Structures are given as structure tokens and as C-alpha cells.
Amino acid sequence: MIAFSGCRNKSENKTEVITPVSVNTSIPDTVLNSRIFEAALNGQLSQLLHLLAGGFDVNTRDNYGRTALMYSAYNGHTEIIRELILKGASIDLQDTNGRTALMMASSGPWPAAVKLLLDNQADPNITDKDEHFTALMYAAAEGQLEVVRILLANRADPFLKDIDGDDAGTFA
């Protein structure tokens, strides 16, 4: 069973659960989808490559609008992020809450993942739908100093405001 906690902001701290995948000879799409999300979240590169070789759409979304890239970014799996990008993953897709892979990577201690996403043209100034947080705000709120430095060196606007009028400096 996979528990995936989304990027946290001051109004939420939820854990979402993805049910385990069963082995079956006639596997429905939802099971295949959960397998690739699980592989991306847990850093299972060989499983992910096997699924991609089978024709899996790299930008497939789960019920929350999340992609394999978002799951891999959440846990900072740079090898998987790199493979997904090479296979055509869209960098700036947003989940149902408006969060991107960069926001997910920025909320954790994953400077290499953040740098890789930025090097592949991730937009650091996209805001989520809930609080209007940016990747920089997530990094500052979670105390990820190295990530904050990388974001600032790569076009992140420190003066953008969230819905409460706060900027990244307020969270730092």
C-alpha cells in the first residue's frame, strides 16, 4: 500500500492512499496506472522502464491529476525524473490542486531533482490553486535552504504573493 502525502501548506496535511496492485493476467488500465505511479514514487527504475517500454503514456494522470513525474519528484528520484523527461513527460502539468512536479520536489530535501526540473524548463513561478503558493514558497515553508537558493538562481520570483498576501520571505 502506498501513502502519498501531497505538498503541505498551512491549510492541509492530508495523506492519500493508493491501493496495492494485484497480479493479474488481464490487467486493467487503472492497475497499470497505479503500477507506474508506485514505481515512480518508490524509485523503482527497472519497473518504470519496463512499463514505459510497454507503451505506457508518460503523461497519464491519476484521480488527483498527478503524473508519474510528480510522484518521482515528490521523493526526489532524479534518475526516474530524467527518464520520464526523456520519454516526453510534460514538466509543468498541474494536479487537481494546481501543484506541479517542481512544487513537489521543492517541498522536500531534493535539490538535485529541483535543479533537473529547472534545467528542463520547469516554471518556478506557477502558483497552485489552493493558496497560490509557488515552488519557492513551498521550499521556504519547509526550510529547504539549498532548494530556495537553486530556485532563486533560476528565475523564481521572491515577491509573488499567496492568497493571504504573504511572500516566500514570510515563510522563511
XYZ file of C-alpha atoms in Angstrom:
172
model
C 0.000 0.000 0.000
C 1.353 3.460 -0.897
C 0.702 6.512 1.209
C 1.351 9.756 -0.633
C 1.250 12.993 1.274
C 0.785 15.945 -1.034
C 2.773 19.120 -0.746
C 1.713 20.610 2.507
C 0.605 24.142 3.033
C -0.761 25.877 6.073
C -4.324 24.692 5.447
C -3.743 20.976 4.883
C -1.759 17.943 5.865
C -3.553 15.046 4.191
C -2.367 11.566 3.324
C -3.853 9.864 0.307
C -3.683 6.119 -0.065
C -3.262 4.193 -3.286
C -4.442 0.611 -3.058
C -1.952 -2.175 -3.692
C -1.605 -3.657 -7.149
C -2.632 -7.287 -7.600
C -1.054 -9.603 -10.143
C -3.494 -10.493 -12.920
C -3.113 -11.713 -16.477
C -5.716 -9.301 -17.853
C -4.622 -6.119 -16.171
C -7.000 -3.139 -16.385
C -5.603 0.337 -17.144
C -6.194 1.544 -13.582
C -3.905 -1.191 -12.259
C -1.214 -0.410 -14.830
C -1.506 3.255 -13.929
C -1.092 2.550 -10.236
C 1.954 0.407 -11.024
C 3.757 3.212 -12.803
C 2.835 5.721 -10.099
C 4.098 3.279 -7.458
C 7.344 2.696 -9.375
C 7.893 6.454 -9.742
C 7.126 7.181 -6.084
C 9.351 4.395 -4.768
C 12.291 4.872 -7.128
C 11.845 1.547 -8.943
C 13.636 2.445 -12.173
C 13.629 -1.010 -13.788
C 9.874 -1.428 -13.174
C 9.233 2.047 -14.583
C 11.341 1.365 -17.682
C 9.502 -1.925 -18.229
C 6.122 -0.166 -18.081
C 7.274 2.620 -20.403
C 8.634 0.064 -22.877
C 5.162 -1.475 -22.938
C 3.719 1.725 -24.363
C 2.531 3.423 -21.181
C 1.606 7.090 -21.756
C 4.122 9.038 -19.686
C 1.613 11.848 -19.019
C -1.203 9.617 -17.730
C -2.845 11.095 -14.637
C -4.335 9.519 -11.532
C -7.641 10.583 -9.937
C -5.880 13.597 -8.404
C -4.387 14.693 -11.721
C -0.911 13.558 -10.716
C 1.574 12.081 -13.171
C 4.497 9.705 -12.694
C 6.777 12.755 -12.912
C 5.007 14.328 -9.933
C 5.310 11.126 -7.905
C 9.020 10.767 -8.651
C 9.653 14.442 -7.900
C 7.893 14.132 -4.539
C 10.596 11.715 -3.378
C 13.449 13.291 -5.357
C 14.161 10.325 -7.656
C 16.375 12.098 -10.201
C 17.070 9.004 -12.353
C 13.357 8.449 -12.797
C 12.694 12.147 -13.386
C 15.379 12.125 -16.092
C 13.890 9.028 -17.791
C 10.369 10.433 -17.700
C 11.539 13.697 -19.245
C 13.424 11.789 -21.952
C 10.220 9.861 -22.670
C 8.259 13.111 -23.116
C 6.831 13.920 -19.684
C 5.295 17.390 -19.602
C 7.204 19.358 -16.988
C 4.581 21.875 -15.880
C 1.398 19.816 -15.733
C -0.653 20.633 -12.641
C -2.637 18.232 -10.463
C -6.196 18.987 -9.349
C -4.811 21.319 -6.663
C -2.629 23.113 -9.200
C 0.630 21.623 -7.936
C 3.489 20.798 -10.286
C 6.362 18.330 -10.100
C 8.638 21.261 -9.227
C 6.442 22.217 -6.270
C 6.504 18.633 -5.035
C 10.287 18.363 -5.313
C 10.735 21.792 -3.712
C 8.854 20.832 -0.562
C 11.460 18.188 0.284
C 15.233 17.969 0.563
C 15.685 17.303 -3.155
C 17.970 19.998 -4.640
C 19.187 17.705 -7.446
C 15.596 16.958 -8.504
C 14.697 20.650 -8.376
C 17.750 21.552 -10.475
C 16.958 18.830 -13.016
C 13.379 20.055 -13.420
C 14.535 23.672 -13.744
C 17.221 22.670 -16.272
C 14.362 21.182 -18.312
C 12.391 24.437 -18.300
C 10.096 23.939 -15.285
C 8.426 27.250 -14.473
C 9.212 28.201 -10.849
C 6.518 30.897 -10.769
C 3.411 28.786 -11.371
C 1.011 29.060 -8.437
C -1.194 26.324 -7.029
C -4.989 26.657 -6.886
C -5.381 26.417 -3.105
C -3.125 29.009 -1.521
C -1.452 30.405 -4.660
C 1.861 29.028 -3.412
C 4.872 28.803 -5.716
C 7.703 26.258 -5.584
C 9.756 28.888 -3.744
C 7.045 29.300 -1.101
C 6.908 25.513 -0.568
C 10.699 25.336 -0.208
C 10.822 28.287 2.190
C 7.925 26.975 4.281
C 9.630 23.575 4.607
C 13.033 25.101 5.463
C 14.759 23.793 2.334
C 17.534 26.416 2.133
C 19.533 24.777 -0.664
C 16.370 24.380 -2.740
C 15.484 28.043 -2.091
C 18.918 29.085 -3.376
C 18.526 26.981 -6.522
C 15.052 28.377 -7.211
C 16.218 31.988 -6.734
C 19.143 31.382 -9.098
C 16.655 30.072 -11.682
C 14.060 32.840 -12.097
C 11.881 32.215 -9.037
C 10.170 35.477 -8.108
C 10.528 36.062 -4.339
C 7.928 38.826 -4.415
C 4.921 36.811 -5.608
C 2.138 36.798 -3.013
C -0.151 33.981 -1.906
C -3.869 34.449 -1.201
C -3.052 35.891 2.227
C -0.610 38.446 0.807
C 2.460 36.581 2.067
C 5.589 36.011 0.004
C 8.370 33.433 0.252
C 10.275 35.638 2.694
C 7.391 35.417 5.130
C 7.610 31.625 5.092
C 11.385 31.609 5.514
